[in-house]
Amino acid sequence: MKIKTYYFGDVEYTEEDVIHFEEGMYGFGGMKDFIIIYNPEDDLPFHWLQSIDDDRLSFIITSPFLFVDDYDFELTDKIVEKMDLREDSEVVVYCITVINDDIQTSTINLKAPIILNKRTKHGKQHIIEEDYPYKYLLFSKELTAKEGEE
Amino acid sequence: MLILSRKKDESLIIGENIKIKIIEFDENRVKIGIEAPKDVEIHRLEVFEKIQEENKSAIADREKLKKLANAIKSK
């Protein structure tokens, strides 16, 4: 199958690539089916979660663990049941990135990660109870400071 | 908005399967217990609204991702 995307032109995908979000993403409840377009540049850990219902709707996602070593949250019984999660290995977690015009102020949303079940191809954006910010600076202060010195 | 008055340990029922119980309260804080079916999501309103806003400002823009890529590569 093929979809025309606003930012990437035609993208080929198969039924198996489709991730179904029963509740949609917060603020975009109507869009339930997405595909992940992986970054062609291997060294860039940012990918696109592209709606197949709305060609203009795509989010930039990344793995939170690359930016926060000890990021963790509890997969509550409710989530485990709702998403039919059976094994740890079938869980994939991404966070949404907000890229600002001033790149140094770009953030990731650690408060509402996207949880995917690889086996069932279901996804859910989940607001976690744990106390993480919804705007976490992608670039640590250390890096910014270093840049300032150059 | 419907306004009801309840005492400690009293409950409300919304529809047939959402129960809300007043657990404790003091001058400026109420602790409430909620029982709801698993497909009903419960969030603190201000957090929920912020996440919606955050998602809206996150709509991907290819140009911005290019800029981000450049910023990372220049590290």
Coordinates of N, CA and C in Angstrom, one line a residue:
Chain A
M1 N 0.8 -1.2 0.0 CA 0.0 0.0 0.0 C 0.9 1.2 0.0
K2 N 0.3 2.3 -0.4 CA 1.1 3.5 -0.5 C 0.2 4.7 0.1
I3 N 0.9 5.5 0.9 CA 0.2 6.8 1.3 C 1.1 8.0 0.8
K4 N 0.3 9.0 0.5 CA 1.0 10.2 0.1 C 1.1 11.0 1.4
T5 N 2.3 11.3 1.8 CA 2.5 12.1 3.0 C 2.9 13.5 2.7
Y6 N 2.6 14.4 3.5 CA 2.8 15.8 3.3 C 4.3 16.1 3.2
Y7 N 5.0 15.5 4.1 CA 6.5 15.8 4.3 C 7.4 14.8 3.6
F8 N 7.0 13.6 3.3 CA 7.9 12.6 2.7 C 7.5 12.1 1.4
G9 N 6.5 12.7 0.8 CA 6.0 12.2 -0.5 C 5.3 10.8 -0.3
D10 N 5.4 10.0 -1.3 CA 4.8 8.7 -1.3 C 5.6 7.7 -0.4
V11 N 4.9 7.1 0.5 CA 5.6 6.1 1.4 C 4.9 4.8 1.3
E12 N 5.7 3.7 1.0 CA 5.1 2.4 0.9 C 5.0 1.7 2.2
Y13 N 3.9 1.1 2.5 CA 3.8 0.3 3.7 C 2.9 -0.9 3.5
T14 N 3.0 -1.8 4.5 CA 2.1 -3.0 4.4 C 1.1 -2.9 5.6
E15 N 0.1 -3.8 5.5 CA -0.8 -3.9 6.6 C -0.1 -4.1 8.0
E16 N 0.9 -4.9 7.9 CA 1.7 -5.2 9.1 C 2.4 -4.0 9.8
D17 N 2.6 -3.0 9.0 CA 3.3 -1.8 9.5 C 2.4 -0.9 10.3
V18 N 1.1 -1.1 10.2 CA 0.1 -0.2 10.7 C -0.1 -0.4 12.3
I19 N 0.1 0.6 13.0 CA -0.1 0.6 14.5 C -1.4 1.3 14.8
H20 N -2.3 0.5 15.5 CA -3.6 1.0 15.8 C -3.7 1.6 17.2
F21 N -4.0 2.9 17.2 CA -4.2 3.6 18.5 C -5.7 3.7 18.7
E22 N -6.3 2.8 19.6 CA -7.7 2.8 19.7 C -8.3 4.1 20.2
E23 N -7.5 4.8 21.0 CA -7.9 6.1 21.6 C -7.3 7.3 20.9
G24 N -6.5 7.0 19.9 CA -5.8 8.1 19.2 C -4.8 8.7 20.1
M25 N -4.2 9.8 19.7 CA -3.3 10.6 20.5 C -4.0 11.7 21.2
Y26 N -3.6 12.1 22.3 CA -4.3 13.2 23.0 C -4.4 14.4 22.1
G27 N -5.6 14.9 22.0 CA -5.8 16.1 21.2 C -6.1 15.7 19.7
F28 N -5.9 14.4 19.4 CA -6.1 14.0 18.0 C -6.9 12.6 18.0
G29 N -7.9 12.6 18.8 CA -8.6 11.3 19.1 C -9.1 10.6 17.8
G30 N -9.4 11.4 16.8 CA -10.0 10.8 15.6 C -9.0 10.0 14.7
M31 N -7.7 10.3 14.8 CA -6.7 9.6 14.0 C -6.2 8.4 14.7
K32 N -6.6 7.2 14.2 CA -6.2 6.0 15.0 C -5.2 5.1 14.4
D33 N -4.9 5.3 13.1 CA -3.9 4.4 12.5 C -2.7 5.2 12.1
F34 N -1.5 4.6 12.5 CA -0.2 5.3 12.2 C 0.8 4.3 11.6
I35 N 1.8 4.8 11.0 CA 2.9 3.9 10.7 C 4.2 4.7 11.2
I36 N 5.2 3.9 11.5 CA 6.5 4.6 11.9 C 7.4 4.7 10.6
I37 N 7.8 5.9 10.3 CA 8.8 6.0 9.2 C 10.1 6.2 9.9
Y38 N 11.0 5.2 9.7 CA 12.3 5.2 10.4 C 13.2 6.2 9.7
N39 N 14.0 6.9 10.5 CA 14.9 7.8 9.9 C 16.0 7.1 9.0
P40 N 16.1 7.6 7.8 CA 17.0 6.9 6.9 C 18.5 7.1 7.3
E41 N 18.7 8.1 8.2 CA 20.1 8.3 8.7 C 20.2 7.5 10.0
D42 N 21.0 6.4 9.9 CA 21.1 5.5 11.1 C 21.5 6.2 12.4
D43 N 22.3 7.2 12.2 CA 22.9 7.8 13.5 C 21.9 8.8 14.1
L44 N 20.8 9.0 13.5 CA 19.8 9.9 14.0 C 18.6 9.2 14.6
P45 N 18.5 9.2 16.0 CA 17.5 8.3 16.6 C 16.1 8.9 16.6
F46 N 15.7 9.7 15.6 CA 14.4 10.4 15.6 C 13.6 9.8 14.4
H47 N 12.4 9.4 14.7 CA 11.6 8.8 13.6 C 10.3 9.5 13.6
W48 N 9.4 9.1 12.6 CA 8.2 9.8 12.4 C 7.0 8.8 12.7
L49 N 6.1 9.3 13.5 CA 4.9 8.5 13.7 C 3.9 9.3 12.8
Q50 N 3.6 8.6 11.6 CA 2.8 9.2 10.6 C 1.4 8.7 10.6
S51 N 0.4 9.6 10.6 CA -1.0 9.2 10.5 C -1.3 8.7 9.1
I52 N -2.0 7.6 9.0 CA -2.4 7.2 7.6 C -3.8 7.8 7.3
D53 N -4.4 8.5 8.3 CA -5.7 9.1 8.0 C -5.6 10.6 7.6
D54 N -4.5 11.2 8.0 CA -4.3 12.6 7.8 C -2.8 12.8 7.4
D55 N -2.6 13.1 6.1 CA -1.2 13.1 5.6 C -0.3 14.2 6.3
R56 N -1.0 15.2 6.9 CA -0.2 16.3 7.5 C 0.1 16.0 9.0
L57 N -0.5 14.9 9.5 CA -0.3 14.6 10.9 C 0.9 13.6 11.1
S58 N 2.0 14.2 11.6 CA 3.1 13.2 12.0 C 3.8 13.9 13.2
F59 N 4.2 13.0 14.0 CA 5.0 13.4 15.2 C 6.4 12.8 15.1
I60 N 7.3 13.6 15.6 CA 8.7 13.1 15.7 C 8.9 12.4 17.0
I61 N 9.3 11.1 16.9 CA 9.4 10.3 18.1 C 10.8 9.9 18.3
T62 N 11.2 9.6 19.6 CA 12.5 9.1 19.9 C 12.5 8.2 21.1
S63 N 13.5 7.5 21.3 CA 13.6 6.6 22.5 C 14.0 7.5 23.7
P64 N 13.2 7.5 24.8 CA 13.5 8.4 25.9 C 14.8 7.9 26.6
F65 N 15.1 6.6 26.5 CA 16.2 6.0 27.2 C 17.5 6.5 26.7
L66 N 17.5 7.1 25.5 CA 18.7 7.7 24.9 C 19.1 9.0 25.6
F67 N 18.1 9.6 26.2 CA 18.3 10.9 26.8 C 18.2 10.9 28.3
V68 N 17.5 10.0 28.8 CA 17.4 9.9 30.3 C 17.7 8.4 30.7
D69 N 18.9 8.3 31.2 CA 19.4 6.9 31.6 C 18.4 6.1 32.4
D70 N 17.9 6.8 33.4 CA 17.1 6.0 34.4 C 15.6 6.2 34.3
Y71 N 15.2 6.6 33.0 CA 13.8 6.8 32.8 C 13.0 5.5 33.0
D72 N 12.1 5.5 33.9 CA 11.2 4.3 34.0 C 9.8 4.7 34.6
F73 N 8.9 3.9 34.3 CA 7.5 4.1 34.8 C 6.9 2.7 34.9
E74 N 5.9 2.7 35.7 CA 5.2 1.4 35.9 C 4.2 1.1 34.9
L75 N 4.2 0.0 34.3 CA 3.1 -0.4 33.4 C 2.0 -1.0 34.3
T76 N 1.0 -0.2 34.5 CA 0.0 -0.6 35.5 C -0.8 -1.8 35.0
D77 N -1.5 -2.5 35.9 CA -2.3 -3.6 35.5 C -3.3 -3.2 34.4
K78 N -3.8 -2.0 34.6 CA -4.8 -1.5 33.6 C -4.3 -1.5 32.2
I79 N -3.0 -0.9 32.1 CA -2.4 -0.8 30.8 C -2.0 -2.2 30.2
V80 N -1.5 -3.0 31.1 CA -1.1 -4.4 30.7 C -2.3 -5.1 30.1
E81 N -3.4 -5.0 30.8 CA -4.6 -5.7 30.4 C -5.2 -5.1 29.1
K82 N -5.2 -3.7 29.1 CA -5.8 -3.0 28.0 C -5.0 -3.3 26.7
M83 N -3.7 -3.4 26.8 CA -2.9 -3.5 25.7 C -2.5 -5.0 25.4
D84 N -3.0 -5.9 26.3 CA -2.7 -7.3 26.1 C -1.2 -7.5 26.1
L85 N -0.5 -6.9 27.0 CA 1.0 -7.1 27.1 C 1.3 -8.4 27.8
R86 N 2.0 -9.3 27.2 CA 2.3 -10.6 27.8 C 3.8 -10.7 28.2
E87 N 4.7 -10.1 27.4 CA 6.1 -10.2 27.7 C 6.7 -8.8 27.7
D88 N 7.8 -8.6 28.5 CA 8.5 -7.4 28.4 C 9.0 -7.1 27.0
S89 N 9.4 -8.2 26.3 CA 10.1 -8.0 25.1 C 9.1 -7.4 24.0
E90 N 7.8 -7.5 24.2 CA 7.0 -7.0 23.2 C 6.6 -5.5 23.4
V91 N 7.2 -4.9 24.4 CA 6.9 -3.5 24.7 C 7.9 -2.6 24.1
V92 N 7.5 -1.6 23.4 CA 8.4 -0.5 22.8 C 7.9 0.8 23.3
V93 N 8.8 1.6 23.8 CA 8.4 3.0 24.3 C 9.1 4.1 23.5
Y94 N 8.3 5.0 23.1 CA 8.8 6.2 22.4 C 8.3 7.5 23.1
C95 N 9.0 8.6 22.9 CA 8.4 9.8 23.4 C 8.3 10.8 22.3
I96 N 7.4 11.7 22.4 CA 7.2 12.7 21.3 C 8.2 13.9 21.5
T97 N 8.7 14.3 20.4 CA 9.7 15.4 20.5 C 9.0 16.7 20.0
V98 N 9.3 17.8 20.7 CA 8.9 19.1 20.2 C 10.1 19.8 19.8
I99 N 10.2 20.1 18.5 CA 11.4 20.8 18.0 C 11.1 22.3 17.9
N100 N 11.8 23.1 18.6 CA 11.5 24.6 18.5 C 12.4 25.2 17.5
D101 N 12.0 26.5 17.2 CA 12.9 27.2 16.2 C 14.3 27.4 16.8
D102 N 14.3 27.7 18.1 CA 15.6 27.6 18.7 C 15.9 26.2 19.1
I103 N 16.7 25.5 18.3 CA 16.8 24.0 18.5 C 17.2 23.7 19.9
Q104 N 18.0 24.5 20.5 CA 18.6 24.2 21.9 C 17.4 24.1 22.9
T105 N 16.3 24.6 22.6 CA 15.2 24.6 23.6 C 14.2 23.4 23.2
S106 N 14.6 22.6 22.3 CA 13.7 21.5 21.9 C 13.5 20.5 23.1
T107 N 12.4 19.9 23.2 CA 12.0 19.1 24.3 C 11.5 17.7 23.9
I108 N 11.5 16.8 24.9 CA 10.7 15.5 24.7 C 9.7 15.4 25.8
N109 N 8.7 14.8 25.5 CA 7.6 14.7 26.5 C 7.7 13.3 27.3
L110 N 8.3 13.4 28.5 CA 8.5 12.2 29.3 C 7.2 11.8 30.1
K111 N 6.3 12.8 30.2 CA 5.1 12.5 31.0 C 4.1 11.7 30.2
A112 N 4.1 11.7 28.9 CA 3.1 11.0 28.1 C 3.7 10.2 27.0
P113 N 4.5 9.1 27.4 CA 5.1 8.3 26.4 C 4.1 7.5 25.6
I114 N 4.6 7.0 24.4 CA 3.8 6.2 23.6 C 4.3 4.7 23.8
I115 N 3.3 3.9 24.1 CA 3.6 2.5 24.4 C 3.1 1.7 23.2
L116 N 4.0 0.9 22.7 CA 3.6 0.0 21.6 C 3.7 -1.5 22.0
N117 N 2.7 -2.2 21.5 CA 2.8 -3.7 21.6 C 3.2 -4.2 20.3
K118 N 4.4 -4.7 20.2 CA 5.0 -5.2 18.9 C 4.2 -6.4 18.4
R119 N 3.6 -7.2 19.3 CA 2.9 -8.4 18.8 C 1.6 -8.0 18.2
T120 N 0.8 -7.2 18.9 CA -0.5 -6.9 18.5 C -0.6 -5.7 17.6
K121 N 0.5 -4.9 17.5 CA 0.5 -3.7 16.7 C -0.5 -2.7 17.2
H122 N -0.6 -2.6 18.5 CA -1.5 -1.6 19.1 C -0.6 -0.6 19.8
G123 N -1.0 0.6 19.8 CA -0.3 1.7 20.5 C -1.2 2.5 21.4
K124 N -0.6 3.1 22.3 CA -1.3 4.0 23.2 C -0.4 5.1 23.8
Q125 N -0.9 6.3 23.7 CA -0.2 7.3 24.5 C -0.7 7.3 25.9
H126 N 0.2 7.3 26.8 CA -0.2 7.0 28.2 C 0.3 8.1 29.1
I127 N -0.5 8.8 29.9 CA 0.0 9.8 30.8 C 0.4 9.0 32.1
I128 N 1.6 9.0 32.4 CA 2.1 8.2 33.6 C 2.0 9.0 34.9
E129 N 1.9 8.2 36.0 CA 1.8 8.8 37.3 C 3.1 9.4 37.8
E130 N 4.2 8.8 37.3 CA 5.5 9.2 37.8 C 5.7 10.6 37.4
D131 N 6.6 11.2 38.2 CA 6.8 12.7 38.1 C 7.9 13.0 37.1
Y132 N 7.5 13.0 35.9 CA 8.5 13.4 34.8 C 7.9 14.6 34.1
P133 N 8.8 15.4 33.6 CA 8.3 16.6 32.9 C 7.7 16.3 31.5
Y134 N 6.7 17.1 31.1 CA 6.3 17.0 29.7 C 7.1 17.8 28.7
K135 N 7.9 18.6 29.3 CA 9.0 19.3 28.5 C 10.3 19.1 29.1
Y136 N 11.0 18.1 28.6 CA 12.4 17.8 29.1 C 13.4 18.2 28.0
L137 N 14.3 19.1 28.3 CA 15.2 19.6 27.3 C 16.1 18.4 26.7
L138 N 16.0 18.4 25.4 CA 16.7 17.3 24.7 C 18.2 17.5 24.8
F139 N 18.6 18.7 24.8 CA 20.1 19.0 25.0 C 20.3 19.3 26.4
S140 N 21.2 18.5 27.1 CA 21.5 18.8 28.5 C 22.2 20.1 28.6
K141 N 22.2 20.6 29.8 CA 22.9 21.9 30.0 C 24.4 21.8 29.7
E142 N 24.9 20.6 30.0 CA 26.3 20.4 29.8 C 26.7 20.6 28.4
L143 N 25.9 20.0 27.5 CA 26.2 20.2 26.1 C 26.1 21.6 25.6
T144 N 25.1 22.3 26.1 CA 24.9 23.7 25.8 C 26.0 24.5 26.3
A145 N 26.5 24.2 27.5 CA 27.6 25.0 28.1 C 28.8 24.8 27.2
K146 N 29.1 23.5 26.8 CA 30.2 23.2 26.0 C 30.2 24.0 24.7
E147 N 29.0 24.1 24.1 CA 28.9 24.8 22.9 C 29.2 26.3 23.1
G148 N 28.8 26.8 24.2 CA 29.0 28.2 24.5 C 30.5 28.5 24.6
E149 N 31.3 27.5 25.0 CA 32.7 27.8 25.2 C 33.5 27.8 23.9
E150 N 32.9 27.2 22.9 CA 33.7 27.1 21.6 C 33.9 28.4 21.0
Chain B
M1 N -23.1 23.2 35.5 CA -22.5 22.2 36.3 C -23.3 21.8 37.5
L2 N -23.4 20.5 37.7 CA -24.2 20.0 38.8 C -23.3 20.1 40.1
I3 N -23.8 20.7 41.1 CA -23.1 20.8 42.4 C -23.8 20.0 43.5
L4 N -23.1 19.1 44.1 CA -23.6 18.2 45.1 C -22.8 18.4 46.4
S5 N -23.4 18.2 47.5 CA -22.6 18.2 48.7 C -22.5 16.8 49.3
R6 N -21.3 16.4 49.7 CA -21.0 15.1 50.2 C -20.2 15.2 51.5
K7 N -20.3 14.2 52.3 CA -19.5 14.1 53.5 C -18.4 13.1 53.3
K8 N -17.4 13.1 54.3 CA -16.4 12.1 54.2 C -17.0 10.7 54.1
D9 N -16.4 9.9 53.3 CA -16.8 8.5 53.1 C -18.1 8.3 52.3
E10 N -18.7 9.4 51.9 CA -19.9 9.2 51.1 C -19.4 9.2 49.6
S11 N -20.3 8.7 48.8 CA -19.9 8.5 47.4 C -20.9 9.0 46.4
L12 N -20.5 9.1 45.2 CA -21.4 9.4 44.1 C -21.3 8.3 43.1
I13 N -22.3 8.2 42.2 CA -22.2 7.2 41.1 C -22.6 8.0 39.9
I14 N -21.7 7.8 38.8 CA -22.0 8.5 37.5 C -22.3 7.4 36.6
G15 N -23.4 7.4 35.9 CA -23.9 6.3 35.1 C -24.1 5.1 36.0
E16 N -23.7 3.9 35.5 CA -23.9 2.8 36.3 C -22.6 2.2 36.9
N17 N -21.5 2.7 36.4 CA -20.3 2.0 36.8 C -19.1 2.9 37.2
I18 N -19.3 4.2 37.4 CA -18.2 5.1 37.8 C -18.6 5.6 39.2
K19 N -17.8 5.1 40.2 CA -18.1 5.5 41.6 C -17.0 6.5 42.1
I20 N -17.4 7.5 42.7 CA -16.4 8.5 43.3 C -16.7 8.7 44.7
K21 N -15.6 8.5 45.5 CA -15.8 8.5 47.0 C -14.9 9.6 47.6
I22 N -15.5 10.3 48.5 CA -14.7 11.3 49.2 C -13.9 10.6 50.4
I23 N -12.6 10.5 50.2 CA -11.8 9.8 51.2 C -11.4 10.7 52.4
E24 N -10.9 11.8 52.1 CA -10.6 12.8 53.2 C -10.4 14.2 52.6
F25 N -10.5 15.2 53.5 CA -10.3 16.5 53.0 C -9.9 17.4 54.2
D26 N -9.2 18.5 53.8 CA -8.9 19.5 54.8 C -9.3 20.9 54.1
E27 N -8.7 21.9 54.6 CA -9.2 23.2 54.1 C -9.0 23.4 52.6
N28 N -7.9 23.0 52.0 CA -7.8 23.3 50.6 C -7.5 22.0 49.7
R29 N -7.7 20.8 50.2 CA -7.4 19.7 49.4 C -8.4 18.6 49.7
V30 N -8.8 17.9 48.7 CA -9.7 16.8 48.8 C -9.0 15.5 48.2
K31 N -9.1 14.4 49.0 CA -8.6 13.2 48.4 C -9.9 12.4 48.0
I32 N -9.9 12.0 46.7 CA -11.1 11.2 46.2 C -10.6 9.9 45.6
G33 N -11.5 8.9 45.8 CA -11.2 7.6 45.2 C -12.2 7.4 44.1
I34 N -11.7 6.8 43.0 CA -12.5 6.7 41.8 C -12.5 5.2 41.4
E35 N -13.6 4.6 41.2 CA -13.7 3.3 40.6 C -14.4 3.4 39.2
A36 N -13.7 3.0 38.2 CA -14.2 3.1 36.9 C -13.8 1.9 36.0
P37 N -14.6 1.6 35.0 CA -14.2 0.5 34.1 C -12.8 0.9 33.4
K38 N -12.1 -0.2 32.9 CA -10.8 0.0 32.5 C -10.7 0.9 31.2
D39 N -11.7 1.0 30.5 CA -11.7 1.8 29.3 C -12.0 3.3 29.6
V40 N -12.2 3.6 30.8 CA -12.4 5.0 31.1 C -11.1 5.6 31.7
E41 N -10.5 6.6 31.0 CA -9.3 7.2 31.5 C -9.6 8.3 32.5
I42 N -8.7 8.3 33.5 CA -8.9 9.4 34.5 C -7.6 10.1 34.6
H43 N -7.7 11.4 34.5 CA -6.4 12.2 34.6 C -6.7 13.5 35.4
R44 N -5.7 14.1 35.9 CA -5.8 15.4 36.4 C -6.0 16.3 35.2
L45 N -7.0 17.2 35.3 CA -7.4 18.0 34.1 C -6.3 18.8 33.6
E46 N -5.5 19.5 34.5 CA -4.5 20.4 34.0 C -3.4 19.6 33.3
V47 N -3.1 18.4 33.8 CA -2.1 17.6 33.1 C -2.6 17.1 31.7
F48 N -3.8 16.7 31.7 CA -4.4 16.2 30.5 C -4.4 17.4 29.4
E49 N -4.8 18.6 29.8 CA -4.8 19.7 28.9 C -3.4 20.0 28.4
K50 N -2.4 20.0 29.3 CA -1.0 20.3 28.9 C -0.5 19.2 27.8
I51 N -0.9 18.0 28.0 CA -0.4 16.9 27.1 C -1.1 17.1 25.7
Q52 N -2.3 17.5 25.7 CA -3.0 17.8 24.5 C -2.3 18.9 23.7
E53 N -2.0 20.0 24.5 CA -1.3 21.2 23.9 C 0.0 20.8 23.4
E54 N 0.7 20.0 24.2 CA 2.1 19.5 23.8 C 2.0 18.7 22.5
N55 N 1.1 17.9 22.4 CA 0.9 17.1 21.1 C 0.7 18.0 20.0
K56 N -0.2 19.0 20.2 CA -0.5 20.0 19.1 C 0.7 20.7 18.6
S57 N 1.6 21.1 19.6 CA 2.8 21.8 19.2 C 3.9 20.9 18.7
A58 N 3.6 19.6 18.7 CA 4.6 18.6 18.3 C 4.5 18.2 16.8
I59 N 3.4 18.6 16.1 CA 3.3 18.2 14.8 C 4.6 18.4 14.0
A60 N 5.0 17.3 13.4 CA 6.4 17.3 12.8 C 6.5 18.2 11.6
D61 N 7.6 18.9 11.5 CA 7.9 19.7 10.4 C 9.3 19.3 9.9
R62 N 9.4 18.9 8.6 CA 10.6 18.4 8.1 C 11.8 19.3 8.3
E63 N 11.5 20.6 8.1 CA 12.6 21.6 8.1 C 13.2 21.6 9.5
K64 N 12.3 21.5 10.5 CA 12.8 21.6 11.9 C 13.7 20.4 12.2
L65 N 13.3 19.2 11.7 CA 14.0 18.0 12.0 C 15.4 18.1 11.3
K66 N 15.5 18.7 10.2 CA 16.8 19.0 9.5 C 17.7 19.8 10.4
K67 N 17.1 20.9 11.0 CA 17.9 21.7 11.9 C 18.3 21.0 13.1
L68 N 17.4 20.1 13.6 CA 17.8 19.3 14.8 C 19.0 18.4 14.4
A69 N 18.9 17.8 13.3 CA 19.9 16.8 12.8 C 21.2 17.6 12.7
N70 N 21.2 18.8 12.2 CA 22.5 19.5 12.1 C 23.0 19.9 13.4
A71 N 22.1 20.2 14.4 CA 22.6 20.6 15.7 C 23.2 19.4 16.4
I72 N 22.7 18.2 16.2 CA 23.2 17.0 16.8 C 24.6 16.6 16.2
K73 N 24.6 16.8 14.9 CA 25.9 16.4 14.1 C 27.0 17.3 14.5
S74 N 26.7 18.6 14.8 CA 27.7 19.5 15.1 C 28.3 19.4 16.5
K75 N 27.7 18.5 17.3 CA 28.2 18.3 18.6 C 29.6 17.6 18.6

